[in-house]
Amino acid sequence: TQNLITPAKTGNGAADLQLGLPEDGNINALAGARGYRRVEMAFFAEDNWKVGRNLTVNWGLRYEAFPDFPWTEVYNRMSNFVPSLGQVVVVGTPQLPDRSATKTSWLDFGPRLGLAYKLGNQMVLRAAYGVYYEGEPIPETNLPGSNPPFTGSVAFTNDKTNFPGAVTLAQGFPAPVTSVYPTAGATIQAIDGNFRIPYAQQWNAGLQREFRAGIVLSASYVGTKGTALVLDPDINQPVPGAGAVASRRAYPNFAGIPTVESVGNSIY
């Protein structure tokens, strides 16, 4: 329903729907079901130690490991972009031996320490510090499980000058002609091979003063610092300038390459 002479900002989506003639269509195709797996392990120990009449210490140590982060697939039907090679590589191969596409960290220890010190009969000083790891849930659509050669897309665009020959909604999408999809020109969902598990440091210190039964005044300082937080920059964003878009990308054989990285930080 667009005006062929001035197509910009013309046409009517509701009318296209009534006619059953869309302007274009695109659908993702997946070569078979996926069997994603992920293992998380954690161990924790803690104890309370009353040092004297006025001081109590609470300590703990938590160990966490995410050996399959973000996940593995039972038949290795995942691929990741490797910047050093400039190409997409299937996991579990000599070029990318890590089945999850990332290296596992086995050193994620989270210490915890708390102190409570009694200052006389009506005042208490409390302080605490801890480190907390979090295996962030990342949508599968943002990770190597949705990359070619195992996934691709089927699309059509109707020619507005050939109304009788347009693909109709009733026809649906054309059937995929292959189960192996090319990587050239594709948008690749990647993850940094050196991805670190995000963690937060939390600390606080405060005084509590009882004035009389049922009335307590509390003043506290609290802080939180996040490290290795998840960001998703496009490492193949074209630089501004003239000429073809592909020639202004770092990797001209691909479209966008949004990459999950653990490079964010926060402080409160």
mmCIF file of C-alpha atoms in Angstrom:
data_model
loop_
_atom_site.group_PDB
_atom_site.id
_atom_site.type_symbol
_atom_site.label_atom_id
_atom_site.label_comp_id
_atom_site.label_asym_id
_atom_site.label_seq_id
_atom_site.Cartn_x
_atom_site.Cartn_y
_atom_site.Cartn_z
ATOM 1 C CA THR A 1 0.000 0.000 0.000
ATOM 2 C CA GLN A 2 2.991 2.316 -0.206
ATOM 3 C CA ASN A 3 3.212 5.129 -2.706
ATOM 4 C CA LEU A 4 5.787 3.882 -5.236
ATOM 5 C CA ILE A 5 6.992 7.402 -6.020
ATOM 6 C CA THR A 6 7.416 8.488 -2.397
ATOM 7 C CA PRO A 7 7.498 5.285 -0.298
ATOM 8 C CA ALA A 8 8.903 6.938 2.833
ATOM 9 C CA LYS A 9 6.237 7.329 5.540
ATOM 10 C CA THR A 10 3.475 6.066 3.271
ATOM 11 C CA GLY A 11 1.467 2.855 3.349
ATOM 12 C CA ASN A 12 -0.877 1.366 5.909
ATOM 13 C CA GLY A 13 0.085 -1.657 8.005
ATOM 14 C CA ALA A 14 -3.533 -2.533 8.816
ATOM 15 C CA ALA A 15 -4.405 -2.464 5.101
ATOM 16 C CA ASP A 16 -1.418 -4.719 4.301
ATOM 17 C CA LEU A 17 -2.711 -7.167 6.909
ATOM 18 C CA GLN A 18 -6.235 -7.135 5.449
ATOM 19 C CA LEU A 19 -4.796 -7.807 1.997
ATOM 20 C CA GLY A 20 -2.559 -10.564 3.385
ATOM 21 C CA LEU A 21 0.434 -8.998 1.621
ATOM 22 C CA PRO A 22 3.275 -7.999 3.976
ATOM 23 C CA GLU A 23 6.101 -5.742 2.880
ATOM 24 C CA ASP A 24 8.673 -8.308 3.988
ATOM 25 C CA GLY A 25 9.214 -11.167 6.437
ATOM 26 C CA ASN A 26 12.029 -12.838 8.311
ATOM 27 C CA ILE A 27 12.122 -15.933 10.522
ATOM 28 C CA ASN A 28 15.010 -17.612 12.326
ATOM 29 C CA ALA A 29 15.611 -21.273 11.576
ATOM 30 C CA LEU A 30 17.186 -23.713 14.013
ATOM 31 C CA ALA A 31 18.713 -26.990 12.835
ATOM 32 C CA GLY A 32 17.223 -29.321 15.443
ATOM 33 C CA ALA A 33 16.389 -29.049 19.138
ATOM 34 C CA ARG A 34 19.093 -28.057 21.622
ATOM 35 C CA GLY A 35 20.197 -29.799 24.802
ATOM 36 C CA TYR A 36 21.768 -27.132 27.002
ATOM 37 C CA ARG A 37 23.493 -28.131 30.231
ATOM 38 C CA ARG A 38 25.007 -26.146 33.074
ATOM 39 C CA VAL A 39 26.553 -27.131 36.382
ATOM 40 C CA GLU A 40 26.995 -24.902 39.434
ATOM 41 C CA MET A 41 28.864 -25.925 42.578
ATOM 42 C CA ALA A 42 29.071 -24.175 45.932
ATOM 43 C CA PHE A 43 30.478 -24.968 49.374
ATOM 44 C CA PHE A 44 30.203 -22.869 52.510
ATOM 45 C CA ALA A 45 31.652 -22.888 56.020
ATOM 46 C CA GLU A 46 30.994 -20.446 58.860
ATOM 47 C CA ASP A 47 31.505 -20.071 62.580
ATOM 48 C CA ASN A 48 30.880 -17.644 65.431
ATOM 49 C CA TRP A 49 33.696 -16.822 67.842
ATOM 50 C CA LYS A 50 33.120 -14.909 71.061
ATOM 51 C CA VAL A 51 36.547 -13.381 71.610
ATOM 52 C CA GLY A 52 35.719 -11.748 74.956
ATOM 53 C CA ARG A 53 32.866 -10.256 76.908
ATOM 54 C CA ASN A 54 32.463 -7.403 74.460
ATOM 55 C CA LEU A 55 33.549 -8.784 71.041
ATOM 56 C CA THR A 56 31.882 -11.388 68.815
ATOM 57 C CA VAL A 57 33.325 -12.390 65.423
ATOM 58 C CA ASN A 58 31.322 -14.134 62.695
ATOM 59 C CA TRP A 59 33.371 -15.463 59.794
ATOM 60 C CA GLY A 60 32.624 -17.546 56.725
ATOM 61 C CA LEU A 61 34.064 -18.672 53.408
ATOM 62 C CA ARG A 62 32.029 -19.600 50.338
ATOM 63 C CA TYR A 63 33.506 -21.311 47.284
ATOM 64 C CA GLU A 64 31.665 -21.279 43.973
ATOM 65 C CA ALA A 65 32.439 -22.752 40.561
ATOM 66 C CA PHE A 66 30.552 -22.511 37.248
ATOM 67 C CA PRO A 67 32.394 -25.027 35.043
ATOM 68 C CA ASP A 68 29.863 -24.878 32.183
ATOM 69 C CA PHE A 69 29.156 -21.153 32.206
ATOM 70 C CA PRO A 70 27.184 -19.937 30.378
ATOM 71 C CA TRP A 71 26.306 -23.476 29.202
ATOM 72 C CA THR A 72 27.361 -26.440 27.072
ATOM 73 C CA GLU A 73 25.339 -28.261 24.439
ATOM 74 C CA VAL A 74 25.212 -32.052 24.399
ATOM 75 C CA TYR A 75 26.371 -32.306 20.773
ATOM 76 C CA ASN A 76 28.494 -29.103 20.725
ATOM 77 C CA ARG A 77 26.019 -27.345 18.442
ATOM 78 C CA MET A 78 27.380 -23.915 19.325
ATOM 79 C CA SER A 79 29.882 -21.603 17.694
ATOM 80 C CA ASN A 80 31.645 -18.466 18.867
ATOM 81 C CA PHE A 81 33.486 -15.616 17.203
ATOM 82 C CA VAL A 82 37.223 -15.721 17.966
ATOM 83 C CA PRO A 83 38.726 -12.235 17.402
ATOM 84 C CA SER A 84 42.317 -13.509 17.139
ATOM 85 C CA LEU A 85 41.276 -15.727 14.210
ATOM 86 C CA GLY A 86 38.708 -13.319 12.785
ATOM 87 C CA GLN A 87 36.231 -16.126 12.225
ATOM 88 C CA VAL A 88 33.416 -18.161 13.738
ATOM 89 C CA VAL A 89 34.578 -21.438 15.287
ATOM 90 C CA VAL A 90 32.548 -24.411 16.507
ATOM 91 C CA VAL A 91 33.096 -25.282 20.189
ATOM 92 C CA GLY A 92 34.922 -28.488 21.118
ATOM 93 C CA THR A 93 37.388 -28.117 18.234
ATOM 94 C CA PRO A 94 41.172 -27.562 18.377
ATOM 95 C CA GLN A 95 40.642 -23.833 17.699
ATOM 96 C CA LEU A 96 38.046 -23.573 20.480
ATOM 97 C CA PRO A 97 38.441 -26.523 22.889
ATOM 98 C CA ASP A 98 36.234 -25.023 25.638
ATOM 99 C CA ARG A 99 32.791 -26.555 25.107
ATOM 100 C CA SER A 100 31.142 -23.546 26.758
ATOM 101 C CA ALA A 101 33.260 -21.129 24.646
ATOM 102 C CA THR A 102 34.711 -19.656 27.872
ATOM 103 C CA LYS A 103 37.496 -20.634 30.251
ATOM 104 C CA THR A 104 36.422 -21.820 33.700
ATOM 105 C CA SER A 105 37.652 -19.994 36.789
ATOM 106 C CA TRP A 106 38.366 -22.311 39.733
ATOM 107 C CA LEU A 107 39.409 -19.534 42.134
ATOM 108 C CA ASP A 108 36.108 -17.878 43.042
ATOM 109 C CA PHE A 109 36.346 -17.666 46.844
ATOM 110 C CA GLY A 110 33.982 -15.381 48.729
ATOM 111 C CA PRO A 111 35.145 -14.519 52.276
ATOM 112 C CA ARG A 112 32.710 -13.094 54.847
ATOM 113 C CA LEU A 113 33.557 -11.345 58.111
ATOM 114 C CA GLY A 114 31.327 -9.705 60.695
ATOM 115 C CA LEU A 115 32.172 -7.966 63.989
ATOM 116 C CA ALA A 116 30.000 -6.857 66.876
ATOM 117 C CA TYR A 117 31.650 -4.882 69.706
ATOM 118 C CA LYS A 118 29.779 -3.781 72.791
ATOM 119 C CA LEU A 119 30.595 -0.236 73.928
ATOM 120 C CA GLY A 120 29.158 -0.120 77.422
ATOM 121 C CA ASN A 121 25.659 -1.268 78.280
ATOM 122 C CA GLN A 122 23.725 0.724 75.685
ATOM 123 C CA MET A 123 25.860 1.012 72.539
ATOM 124 C CA VAL A 124 27.070 -1.543 69.966
ATOM 125 C CA LEU A 125 29.487 -1.145 67.060
ATOM 126 C CA ARG A 126 28.894 -3.502 64.121
ATOM 127 C CA ALA A 127 30.909 -3.971 60.914
ATOM 128 C CA ALA A 128 30.899 -6.514 58.094
ATOM 129 C CA TYR A 129 32.484 -7.323 54.733
ATOM 130 C CA GLY A 130 31.743 -9.975 52.120
ATOM 131 C CA VAL A 131 32.396 -11.048 48.520
ATOM 132 C CA TYR A 132 29.501 -12.523 46.502
ATOM 133 C CA TYR A 133 29.703 -14.207 43.079
ATOM 134 C CA GLU A 134 26.769 -14.460 40.692
ATOM 135 C CA GLY A 135 26.482 -16.601 37.570
ATOM 136 C CA GLU A 136 24.383 -14.072 35.662
ATOM 137 C CA PRO A 137 21.504 -15.561 33.631
ATOM 138 C CA ILE A 138 22.144 -14.581 30.005
ATOM 139 C CA PRO A 139 19.412 -15.166 27.375
ATOM 140 C CA GLU A 140 20.290 -17.952 24.954
ATOM 141 C CA THR A 141 19.483 -15.609 22.073
ATOM 142 C CA ASN A 142 22.530 -13.521 23.088
ATOM 143 C CA LEU A 143 25.004 -16.399 23.115
ATOM 144 C CA PRO A 144 26.798 -18.845 20.776
ATOM 145 C CA GLY A 145 23.872 -21.270 20.658
ATOM 146 C CA SER A 146 22.121 -19.047 18.103
ATOM 147 C CA ASN A 147 24.946 -18.730 15.580
ATOM 148 C CA PRO A 148 25.565 -20.196 12.141
ATOM 149 C CA PRO A 149 26.353 -22.767 10.875
ATOM 150 C CA PHE A 150 23.646 -24.236 13.152
ATOM 151 C CA THR A 151 21.107 -21.443 12.841
ATOM 152 C CA GLY A 152 20.173 -18.990 10.155
ATOM 153 C CA SER A 153 17.241 -17.048 8.798
ATOM 154 C CA VAL A 154 14.762 -17.325 5.965
ATOM 155 C CA ALA A 155 13.460 -14.048 4.556
ATOM 156 C CA PHE A 156 11.517 -12.536 1.696
ATOM 157 C CA THR A 157 10.857 -8.992 0.470
ATOM 158 C CA ASN A 158 7.874 -8.236 -1.725
ATOM 159 C CA ASP A 159 8.327 -6.103 -4.822
ATOM 160 C CA LYS A 160 5.776 -3.295 -4.623
ATOM 161 C CA THR A 161 5.755 -3.044 -8.416
ATOM 162 C CA ASN A 162 4.737 -6.721 -8.744
ATOM 163 C CA PHE A 163 1.539 -6.877 -6.728
ATOM 164 C CA PRO A 164 0.203 -10.140 -8.257
ATOM 165 C CA GLY A 165 3.516 -11.950 -7.633
ATOM 166 C CA ALA A 166 3.884 -10.946 -3.977
ATOM 167 C CA VAL A 167 4.342 -13.586 -1.283
ATOM 168 C CA THR A 168 1.145 -13.780 0.765
ATOM 169 C CA LEU A 169 0.669 -14.482 4.458
ATOM 170 C CA ALA A 170 -1.193 -17.661 3.516
ATOM 171 C CA GLN A 171 1.915 -18.993 1.739
ATOM 172 C CA GLY A 172 4.076 -18.531 4.808
ATOM 173 C CA PHE A 173 7.853 -18.629 4.695
ATOM 174 C CA PRO A 174 9.785 -20.597 2.080
ATOM 175 C CA ALA A 175 11.244 -23.817 3.453
ATOM 176 C CA PRO A 176 14.957 -23.721 4.367
ATOM 177 C CA VAL A 177 17.093 -25.297 1.674
ATOM 178 C CA THR A 178 19.907 -26.264 4.042
ATOM 179 C CA SER A 179 20.658 -27.191 7.653
ATOM 180 C CA VAL A 180 24.105 -25.536 7.498
ATOM 181 C CA TYR A 181 23.956 -21.763 7.334
ATOM 182 C CA PRO A 182 26.765 -19.490 6.137
ATOM 183 C CA THR A 183 28.548 -17.131 8.500
ATOM 184 C CA ALA A 184 29.434 -14.564 5.832
ATOM 185 C CA GLY A 185 27.460 -11.376 6.343
ATOM 186 C CA ALA A 186 25.649 -12.762 9.381
ATOM 187 C CA THR A 187 25.112 -11.089 12.740
ATOM 188 C CA ILE A 188 27.076 -13.145 15.277
ATOM 189 C CA GLN A 189 26.216 -13.484 18.979
ATOM 190 C CA ALA A 190 29.517 -13.880 20.809
ATOM 191 C CA ILE A 191 30.932 -14.178 24.315
ATOM 192 C CA ASP A 192 34.412 -13.232 25.500
ATOM 193 C CA GLY A 193 36.497 -16.401 25.850
ATOM 194 C CA ASN A 194 38.067 -14.942 29.008
ATOM 195 C CA PHE A 195 34.702 -14.100 30.603
ATOM 196 C CA ARG A 196 34.898 -13.784 34.409
ATOM 197 C CA ILE A 197 32.063 -14.531 36.794
ATOM 198 C CA PRO A 198 30.712 -11.172 38.064
ATOM 199 C CA TYR A 199 31.040 -10.458 41.777
ATOM 200 C CA ALA A 200 30.149 -7.800 44.318
ATOM 201 C CA GLN A 201 31.982 -6.608 47.423
ATOM 202 C CA GLN A 202 29.701 -5.380 50.180
ATOM 203 C CA TRP A 203 30.689 -3.685 53.420
ATOM 204 C CA ASN A 204 29.032 -1.773 56.227
ATOM 205 C CA ALA A 205 29.776 -0.246 59.613
ATOM 206 C CA GLY A 206 27.367 1.247 62.097
ATOM 207 C CA LEU A 207 26.577 2.297 65.647
ATOM 208 C CA GLN A 208 23.417 1.410 67.556
ATOM 209 C CA ARG A 209 22.511 3.329 70.710
ATOM 210 C CA GLU A 210 19.643 2.456 72.996
ATOM 211 C CA PHE A 211 18.195 5.483 74.820
ATOM 212 C CA ARG A 212 15.493 3.659 76.703
ATOM 213 C CA ALA A 213 13.432 0.538 76.281
ATOM 214 C CA GLY A 214 12.009 0.400 72.753
ATOM 215 C CA ILE A 215 13.944 3.388 71.325
ATOM 216 C CA VAL A 216 17.210 2.777 69.395
ATOM 217 C CA LEU A 217 19.129 5.228 67.234
ATOM 218 C CA SER A 218 21.189 3.658 64.435
ATOM 219 C CA ALA A 219 23.721 5.311 62.109
ATOM 220 C CA SER A 220 25.403 3.233 59.400
ATOM 221 C CA TYR A 221 27.707 3.442 56.419
ATOM 222 C CA VAL A 222 27.135 0.923 53.613
ATOM 223 C CA GLY A 223 29.020 0.317 50.385
ATOM 224 C CA THR A 224 28.801 -2.004 47.374
ATOM 225 C CA LYS A 225 31.240 -2.418 44.495
ATOM 226 C CA GLY A 226 30.425 -4.522 41.450
ATOM 227 C CA THR A 227 33.261 -5.956 39.360
ATOM 228 C CA ALA A 228 33.277 -7.869 36.057
ATOM 229 C CA LEU A 229 29.651 -6.935 35.407
ATOM 230 C CA VAL A 230 28.013 -8.044 32.162
ATOM 231 C CA LEU A 231 28.031 -5.691 29.164
ATOM 232 C CA ASP A 232 27.125 -6.482 25.546
ATOM 233 C CA PRO A 233 28.995 -4.126 23.173
ATOM 234 C CA ASP A 234 29.035 -4.596 19.410
ATOM 235 C CA ILE A 235 32.730 -5.139 18.663
ATOM 236 C CA ASN A 236 32.030 -4.824 14.923
ATOM 237 C CA GLN A 237 30.281 -1.467 14.980
ATOM 238 C CA PRO A 238 31.224 0.455 11.793
ATOM 239 C CA VAL A 239 33.121 3.680 12.314
ATOM 240 C CA PRO A 240 31.462 6.824 10.919
ATOM 241 C CA GLY A 241 32.524 7.786 7.435
ATOM 242 C CA ALA A 242 31.906 7.449 3.735
ATOM 243 C CA GLY A 243 31.860 4.264 1.703
ATOM 244 C CA ALA A 244 30.355 0.827 2.162
ATOM 245 C CA VAL A 245 29.403 -0.123 5.713
ATOM 246 C CA ALA A 246 31.354 -3.397 5.576
ATOM 247 C CA SER A 247 34.596 -1.603 4.751
ATOM 248 C CA ARG A 248 34.257 0.442 7.957
ATOM 249 C CA ARG A 249 33.909 -2.583 10.232
ATOM 250 C CA ALA A 250 36.817 -4.236 12.063
ATOM 251 C CA TYR A 251 35.668 -7.578 10.617
ATOM 252 C CA PRO A 252 34.152 -6.758 7.197
ATOM 253 C CA ASN A 253 32.987 -10.330 6.524
ATOM 254 C CA PHE A 254 30.357 -10.067 9.269
ATOM 255 C CA ALA A 255 27.544 -7.745 10.275
ATOM 256 C CA GLY A 256 27.193 -6.829 13.962
ATOM 257 C CA ILE A 257 29.007 -8.916 16.571
ATOM 258 C CA PRO A 258 27.386 -8.112 19.951
ATOM 259 C CA THR A 259 29.714 -9.716 22.499
ATOM 260 C CA VAL A 260 28.923 -10.588 26.108
ATOM 261 C CA GLU A 261 31.850 -9.306 28.185
ATOM 262 C CA SER A 262 32.576 -9.033 31.908
ATOM 263 C CA VAL A 263 34.018 -5.520 31.808
ATOM 264 C CA GLY A 264 31.445 -3.441 33.707
ATOM 265 C CA ASN A 265 31.960 -1.842 37.111
ATOM 266 C CA SER A 266 29.724 -0.144 39.650
ATOM 267 C CA ILE A 267 30.186 1.617 42.992
ATOM 268 C CA TYR A 268 27.691 2.656 45.628
#
